[in-house]
GROMACS .gro file of C-alpha atoms in nm:
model
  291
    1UNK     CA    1  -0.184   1.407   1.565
    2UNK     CA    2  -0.189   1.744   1.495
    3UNK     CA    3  -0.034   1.908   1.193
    4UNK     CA    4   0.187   2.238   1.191
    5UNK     CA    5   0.075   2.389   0.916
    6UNK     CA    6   0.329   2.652   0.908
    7UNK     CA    7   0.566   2.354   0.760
    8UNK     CA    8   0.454   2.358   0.446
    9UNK     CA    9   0.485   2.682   0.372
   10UNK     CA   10   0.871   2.734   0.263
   11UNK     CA   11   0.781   2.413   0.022
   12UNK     CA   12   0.444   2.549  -0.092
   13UNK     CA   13   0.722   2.912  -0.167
   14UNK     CA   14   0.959   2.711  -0.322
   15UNK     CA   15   0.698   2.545  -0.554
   16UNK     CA   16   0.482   2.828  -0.627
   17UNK     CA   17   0.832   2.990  -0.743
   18UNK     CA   18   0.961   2.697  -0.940
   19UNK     CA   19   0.653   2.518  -1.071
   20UNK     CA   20   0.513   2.797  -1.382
   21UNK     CA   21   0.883   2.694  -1.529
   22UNK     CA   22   0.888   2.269  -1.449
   23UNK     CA   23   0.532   2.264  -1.636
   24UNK     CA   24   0.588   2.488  -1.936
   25UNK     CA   25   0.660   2.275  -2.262
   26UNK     CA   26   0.695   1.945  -2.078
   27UNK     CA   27   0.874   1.726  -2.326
   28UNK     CA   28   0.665   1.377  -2.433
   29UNK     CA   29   0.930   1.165  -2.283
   30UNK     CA   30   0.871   1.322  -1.928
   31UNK     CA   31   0.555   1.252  -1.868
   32UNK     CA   32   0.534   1.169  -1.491
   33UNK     CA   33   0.293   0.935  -1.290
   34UNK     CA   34   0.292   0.971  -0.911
   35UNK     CA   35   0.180   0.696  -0.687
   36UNK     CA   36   0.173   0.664  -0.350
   37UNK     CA   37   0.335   0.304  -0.302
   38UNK     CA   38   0.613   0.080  -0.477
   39UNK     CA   39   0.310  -0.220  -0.581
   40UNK     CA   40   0.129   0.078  -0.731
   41UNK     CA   41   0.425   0.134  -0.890
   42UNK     CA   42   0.476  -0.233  -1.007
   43UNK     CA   43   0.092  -0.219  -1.181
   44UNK     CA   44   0.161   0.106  -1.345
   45UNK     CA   45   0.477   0.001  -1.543
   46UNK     CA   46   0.346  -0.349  -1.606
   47UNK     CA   47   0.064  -0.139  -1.820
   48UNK     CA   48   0.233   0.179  -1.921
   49UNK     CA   49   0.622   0.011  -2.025
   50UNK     CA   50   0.867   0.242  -2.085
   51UNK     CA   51   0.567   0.578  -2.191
   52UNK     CA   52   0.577   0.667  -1.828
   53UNK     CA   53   0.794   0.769  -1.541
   54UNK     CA   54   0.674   0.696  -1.259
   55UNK     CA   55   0.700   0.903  -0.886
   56UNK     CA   56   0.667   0.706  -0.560
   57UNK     CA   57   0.622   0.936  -0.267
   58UNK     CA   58   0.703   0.644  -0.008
   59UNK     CA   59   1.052   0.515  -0.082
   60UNK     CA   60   1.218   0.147  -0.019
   61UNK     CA   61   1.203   0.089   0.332
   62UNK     CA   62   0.994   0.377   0.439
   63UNK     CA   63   0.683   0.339   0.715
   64UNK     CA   64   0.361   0.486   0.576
   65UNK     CA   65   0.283   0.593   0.925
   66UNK     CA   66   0.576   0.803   1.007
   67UNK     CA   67   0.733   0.906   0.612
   68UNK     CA   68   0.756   1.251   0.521
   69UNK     CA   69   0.775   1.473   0.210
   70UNK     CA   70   1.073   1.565   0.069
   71UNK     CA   71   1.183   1.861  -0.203
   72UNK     CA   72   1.274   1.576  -0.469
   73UNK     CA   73   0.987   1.407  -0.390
   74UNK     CA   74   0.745   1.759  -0.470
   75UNK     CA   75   0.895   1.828  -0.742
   76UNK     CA   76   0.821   1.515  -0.965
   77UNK     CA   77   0.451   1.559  -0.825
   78UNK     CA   78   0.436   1.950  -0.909
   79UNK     CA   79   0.544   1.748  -1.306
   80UNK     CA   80   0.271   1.466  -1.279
   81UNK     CA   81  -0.022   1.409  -1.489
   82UNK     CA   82  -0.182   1.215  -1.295
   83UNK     CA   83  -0.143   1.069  -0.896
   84UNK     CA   84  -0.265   0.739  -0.797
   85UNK     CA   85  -0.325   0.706  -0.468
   86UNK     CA   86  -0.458   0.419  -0.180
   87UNK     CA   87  -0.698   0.667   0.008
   88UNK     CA   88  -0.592   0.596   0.365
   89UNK     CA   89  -0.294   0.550   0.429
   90UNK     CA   90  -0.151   0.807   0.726
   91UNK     CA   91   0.103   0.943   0.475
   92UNK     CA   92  -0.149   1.020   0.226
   93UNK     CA   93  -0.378   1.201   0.488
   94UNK     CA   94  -0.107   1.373   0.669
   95UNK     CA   95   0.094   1.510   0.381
   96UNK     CA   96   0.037   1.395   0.053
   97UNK     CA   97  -0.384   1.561   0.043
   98UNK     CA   98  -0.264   1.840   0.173
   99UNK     CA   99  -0.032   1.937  -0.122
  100UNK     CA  100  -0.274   1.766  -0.393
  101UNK     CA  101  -0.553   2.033  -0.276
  102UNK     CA  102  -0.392   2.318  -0.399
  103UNK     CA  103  -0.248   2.130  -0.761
  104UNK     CA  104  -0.554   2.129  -0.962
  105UNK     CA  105  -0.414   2.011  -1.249
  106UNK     CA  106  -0.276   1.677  -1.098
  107UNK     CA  107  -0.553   1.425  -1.158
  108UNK     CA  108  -0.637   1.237  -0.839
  109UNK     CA  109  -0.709   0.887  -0.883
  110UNK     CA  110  -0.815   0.706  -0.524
  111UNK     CA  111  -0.778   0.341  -0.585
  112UNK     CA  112  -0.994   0.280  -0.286
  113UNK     CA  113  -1.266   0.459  -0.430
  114UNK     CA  114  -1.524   0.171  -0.545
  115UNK     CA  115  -1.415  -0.145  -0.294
  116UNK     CA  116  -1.537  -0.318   0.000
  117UNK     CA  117  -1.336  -0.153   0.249
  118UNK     CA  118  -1.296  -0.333   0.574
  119UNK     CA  119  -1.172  -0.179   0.917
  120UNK     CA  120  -0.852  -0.286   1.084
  121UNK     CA  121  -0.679  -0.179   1.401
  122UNK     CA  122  -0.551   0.143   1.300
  123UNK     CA  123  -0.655   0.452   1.424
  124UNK     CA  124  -0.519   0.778   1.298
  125UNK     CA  125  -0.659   1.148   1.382
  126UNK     CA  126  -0.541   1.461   1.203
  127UNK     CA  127  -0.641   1.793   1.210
  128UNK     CA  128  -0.857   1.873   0.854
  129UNK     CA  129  -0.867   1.441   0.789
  130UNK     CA  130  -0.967   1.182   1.003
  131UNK     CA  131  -0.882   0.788   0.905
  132UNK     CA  132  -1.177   0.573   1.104
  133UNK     CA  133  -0.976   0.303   1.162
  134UNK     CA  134  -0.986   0.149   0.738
  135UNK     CA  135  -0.795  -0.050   0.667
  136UNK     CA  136  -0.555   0.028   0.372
  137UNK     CA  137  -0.380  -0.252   0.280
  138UNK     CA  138  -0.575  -0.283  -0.003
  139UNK     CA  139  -0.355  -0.439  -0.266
  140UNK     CA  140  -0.290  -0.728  -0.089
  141UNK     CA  141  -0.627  -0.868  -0.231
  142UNK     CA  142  -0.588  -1.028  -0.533
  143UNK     CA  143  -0.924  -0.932  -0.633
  144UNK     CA  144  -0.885  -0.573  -0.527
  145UNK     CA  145  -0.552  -0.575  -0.725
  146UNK     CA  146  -0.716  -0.656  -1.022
  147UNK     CA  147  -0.989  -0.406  -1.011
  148UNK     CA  148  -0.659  -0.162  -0.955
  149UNK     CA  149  -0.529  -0.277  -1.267
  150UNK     CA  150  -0.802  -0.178  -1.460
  151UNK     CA  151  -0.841   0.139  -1.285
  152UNK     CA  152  -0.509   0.211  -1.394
  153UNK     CA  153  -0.540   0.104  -1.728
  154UNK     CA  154  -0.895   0.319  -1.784
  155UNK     CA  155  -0.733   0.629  -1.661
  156UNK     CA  156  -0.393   0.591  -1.890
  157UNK     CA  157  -0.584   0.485  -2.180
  158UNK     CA  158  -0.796   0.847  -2.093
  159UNK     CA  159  -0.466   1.038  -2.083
  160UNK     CA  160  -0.304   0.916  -2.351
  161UNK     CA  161  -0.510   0.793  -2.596
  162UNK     CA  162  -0.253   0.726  -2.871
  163UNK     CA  163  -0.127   0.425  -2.641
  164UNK     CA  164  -0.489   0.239  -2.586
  165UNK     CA  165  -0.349  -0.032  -2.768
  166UNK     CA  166  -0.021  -0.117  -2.587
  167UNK     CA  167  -0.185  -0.027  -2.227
  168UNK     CA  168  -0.467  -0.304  -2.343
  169UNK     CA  169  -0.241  -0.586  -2.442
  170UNK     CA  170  -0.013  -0.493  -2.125
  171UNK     CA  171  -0.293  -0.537  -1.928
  172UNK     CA  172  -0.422  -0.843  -2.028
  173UNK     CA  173  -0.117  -0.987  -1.920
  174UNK     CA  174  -0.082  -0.816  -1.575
  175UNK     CA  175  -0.426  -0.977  -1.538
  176UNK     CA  176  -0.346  -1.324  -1.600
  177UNK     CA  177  -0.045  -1.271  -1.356
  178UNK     CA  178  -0.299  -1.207  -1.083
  179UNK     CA  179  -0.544  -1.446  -1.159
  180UNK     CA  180  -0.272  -1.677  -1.105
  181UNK     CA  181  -0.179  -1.571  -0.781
  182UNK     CA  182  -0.550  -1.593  -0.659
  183UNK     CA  183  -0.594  -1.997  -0.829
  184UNK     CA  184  -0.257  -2.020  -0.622
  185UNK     CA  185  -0.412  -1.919  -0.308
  186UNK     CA  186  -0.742  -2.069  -0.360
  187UNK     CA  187  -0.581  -2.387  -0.432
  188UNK     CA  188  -0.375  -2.383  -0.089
  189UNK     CA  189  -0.688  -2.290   0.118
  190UNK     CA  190  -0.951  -2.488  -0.077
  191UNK     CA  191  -0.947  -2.754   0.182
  192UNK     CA  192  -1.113  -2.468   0.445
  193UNK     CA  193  -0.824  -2.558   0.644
  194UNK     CA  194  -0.832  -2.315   0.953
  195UNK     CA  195  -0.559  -2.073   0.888
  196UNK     CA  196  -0.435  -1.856   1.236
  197UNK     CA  197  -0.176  -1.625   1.235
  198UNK     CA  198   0.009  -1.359   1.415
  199UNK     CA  199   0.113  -1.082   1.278
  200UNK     CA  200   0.249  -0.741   1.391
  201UNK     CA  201   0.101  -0.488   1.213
  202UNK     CA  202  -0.243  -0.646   1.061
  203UNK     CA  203  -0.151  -0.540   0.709
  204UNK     CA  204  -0.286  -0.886   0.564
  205UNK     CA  205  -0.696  -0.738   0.663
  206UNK     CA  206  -0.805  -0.821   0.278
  207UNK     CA  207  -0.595  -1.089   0.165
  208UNK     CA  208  -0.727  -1.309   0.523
  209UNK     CA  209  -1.085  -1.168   0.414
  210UNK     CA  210  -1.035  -1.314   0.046
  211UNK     CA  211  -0.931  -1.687   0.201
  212UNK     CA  212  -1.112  -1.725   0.536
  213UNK     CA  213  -0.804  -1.685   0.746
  214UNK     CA  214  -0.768  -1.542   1.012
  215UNK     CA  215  -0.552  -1.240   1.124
  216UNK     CA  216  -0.428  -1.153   1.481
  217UNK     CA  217  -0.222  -0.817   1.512
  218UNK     CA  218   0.027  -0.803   1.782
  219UNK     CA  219  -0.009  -0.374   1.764
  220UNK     CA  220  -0.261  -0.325   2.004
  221UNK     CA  221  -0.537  -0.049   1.810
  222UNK     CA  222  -0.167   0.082   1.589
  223UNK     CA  223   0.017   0.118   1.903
  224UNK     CA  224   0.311  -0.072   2.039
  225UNK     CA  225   0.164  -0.353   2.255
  226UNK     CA  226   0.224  -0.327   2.638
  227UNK     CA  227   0.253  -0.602   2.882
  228UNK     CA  228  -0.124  -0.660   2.933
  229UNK     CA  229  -0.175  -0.699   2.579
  230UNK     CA  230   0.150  -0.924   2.515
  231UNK     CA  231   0.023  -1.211   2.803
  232UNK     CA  232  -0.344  -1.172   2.587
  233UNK     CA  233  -0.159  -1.256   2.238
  234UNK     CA  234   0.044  -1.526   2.390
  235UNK     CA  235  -0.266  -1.665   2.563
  236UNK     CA  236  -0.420  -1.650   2.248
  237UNK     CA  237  -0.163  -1.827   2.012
  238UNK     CA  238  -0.140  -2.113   2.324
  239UNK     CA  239  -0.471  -2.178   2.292
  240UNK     CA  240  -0.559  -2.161   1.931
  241UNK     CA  241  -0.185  -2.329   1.858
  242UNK     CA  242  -0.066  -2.058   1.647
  243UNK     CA  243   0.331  -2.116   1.549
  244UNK     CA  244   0.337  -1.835   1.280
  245UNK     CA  245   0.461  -1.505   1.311
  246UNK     CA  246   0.463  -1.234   1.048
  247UNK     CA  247   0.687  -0.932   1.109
  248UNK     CA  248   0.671  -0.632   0.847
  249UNK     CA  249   1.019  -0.492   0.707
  250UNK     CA  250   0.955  -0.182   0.842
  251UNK     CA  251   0.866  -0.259   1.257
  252UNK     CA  252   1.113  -0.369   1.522
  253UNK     CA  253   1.112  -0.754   1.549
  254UNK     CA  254   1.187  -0.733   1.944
  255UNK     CA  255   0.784  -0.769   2.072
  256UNK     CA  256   0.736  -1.043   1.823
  257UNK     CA  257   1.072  -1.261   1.887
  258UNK     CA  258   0.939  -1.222   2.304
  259UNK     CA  259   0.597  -1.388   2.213
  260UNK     CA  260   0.797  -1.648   1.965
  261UNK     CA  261   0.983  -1.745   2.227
  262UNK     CA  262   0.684  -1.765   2.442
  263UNK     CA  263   0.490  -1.984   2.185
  264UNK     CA  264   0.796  -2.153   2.050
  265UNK     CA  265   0.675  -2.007   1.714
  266UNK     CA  266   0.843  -1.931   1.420
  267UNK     CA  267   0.875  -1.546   1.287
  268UNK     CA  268   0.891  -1.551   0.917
  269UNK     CA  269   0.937  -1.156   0.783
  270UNK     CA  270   0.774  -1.024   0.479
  271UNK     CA  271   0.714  -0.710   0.254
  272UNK     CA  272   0.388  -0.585   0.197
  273UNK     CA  273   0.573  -0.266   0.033
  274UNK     CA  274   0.757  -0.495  -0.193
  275UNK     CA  275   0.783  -0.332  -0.573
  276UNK     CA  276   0.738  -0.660  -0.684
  277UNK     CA  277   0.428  -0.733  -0.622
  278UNK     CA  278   0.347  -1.031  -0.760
  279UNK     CA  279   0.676  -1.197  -0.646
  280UNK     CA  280   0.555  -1.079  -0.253
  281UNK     CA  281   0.216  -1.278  -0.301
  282UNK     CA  282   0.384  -1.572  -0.434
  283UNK     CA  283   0.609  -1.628  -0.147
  284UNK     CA  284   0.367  -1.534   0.102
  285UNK     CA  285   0.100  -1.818  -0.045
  286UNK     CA  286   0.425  -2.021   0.007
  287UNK     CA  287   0.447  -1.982   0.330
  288UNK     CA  288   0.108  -2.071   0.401
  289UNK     CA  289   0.150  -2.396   0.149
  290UNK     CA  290   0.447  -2.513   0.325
  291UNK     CA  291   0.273  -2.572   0.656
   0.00000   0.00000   0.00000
């Protein structure tokens, strides 16, 4: 995809105009926190409380693939101390870099930075970033969501010192929430049951890694799939049995309900964008526990 830079520029004129008066005697009780996803959001005020506001550039219901930036949006970034962010996500490489380059005094916190990344089936190209086909999905790994958590936590208790204390003992319990969830899910797969599903966009890459599933994406490479690739998937789930479906808030449901049909599978819809993160992992172990 390639980026009009010419875009930006009435924001970066707006900003340049406006941000010498947002950042000038910043009261205590606005200190901001950008992040780039609602779950990010969910570990940040599980550790921070009420000390922090927090910014999420990709709202409720929003694709990371195809969100842009908007003015409200900028401006609560232009006020943050400090933005977390997931490292590939197309939003983050398309816009969200882009701006961060030119605010030096935003720290930049990649949360991918420091974990086995694995590749999935998306493929994005952009003109000054390219994203190799990583996958990003990286805090739907237990595991990888508790070395988030203490990123978080290391970086707050940096920045605001005076809070160590409170950030520790919040963290210690956002920690025992997620080693919960992963007994949970090692307790449901313990049996090395073999676990197939479909799903339409392959966001569940790390958790299938963490339990030995595994994951078949209806997309075909982060495209819609055509007809070829439809008969392959149905072939597929035919052969290997497969009566599970997962279908993301955020994609049309009409390729999937075709091959359900097909299959005579069911299509069970989930949020990997949920702000609750812990409740999303809960339900999705669920599913698999109920089967």
């Amino acid at each position: 995809m390639t980026i009009n830079k010419y875009l930006y520029i009435p924001l970066f004129l707006f900003y340049c105009l406006f941000l010498p008066s947002s950042c000038k005697n910043k009261p205590a009780t606005h200190r901001i926190v950008t992040v780039s996803i609602l779950p990010q959001k969910y570990f940040v005020e599980k550790i921070a409380g009420n000390y922090l506001r927090v910014n999420v550039m990709i709202p409720p219901g929003m694709n990371p693939a195809n969100c842009g930036l908007n003015t409200g949006q900028l401006q609560k970034l232009y006020d943050s101390d400090i933005c977390f962010t997931i490292g590939y996500l197309p939003f983050e490489q398309t816009h969200l870099y882009p701006v961060l380059e030119r605010q030096k005094h935003i720290e930049v916190i990649n949360h991918s930075e420091g974990l086995k990344l694995l590749h999935g089936c998306c493929h994005h190209s952009h003109e000054e970033h390219q994203h190799t086909g990583i996958d990003p999905h990286i805090w739907l790994s237990p595991a990888n969501a508790r070395k988030m958590a203490m990123t978080i936590y290391e970086t707050l208790a940096k920045r605001y010192p005076e809070q160590q204390t409170t950030f520790q003992k919040n963290l210690e319990n956002l920690l025992t929430d997620i080693d919960n969830i992963a007994k949970q899910a090692e307790e449901v797969f313990k049996n090395n049951r073999q676990h197939i599903f479909l799903i339409y966009h392959p966001a569940l890459t790390y958790f299938a890694a963490d339990y030995a599933l595994e994951q078949i994406s209806i997309e075909d490479e982060g495209k819609e799939p055509n007809p070829e690739h439809l008969k392959k998937i149905i072939d597929i789930a035919k052969e290997k049995k497969i009566n599970l479906i997962f279908i993301q808030n955020q994609f049309d449901v009409t390729n999937a309900e075709s091959i359900a049909r097909e299959i005579n599978a069911q299509i069970i819809p989930i949020n990997p964008l949920a702000e609750n993160w812990k409740e999303e992992l809960e339900k999705l172990i669920g599913i698999f526990s109920n089967r």
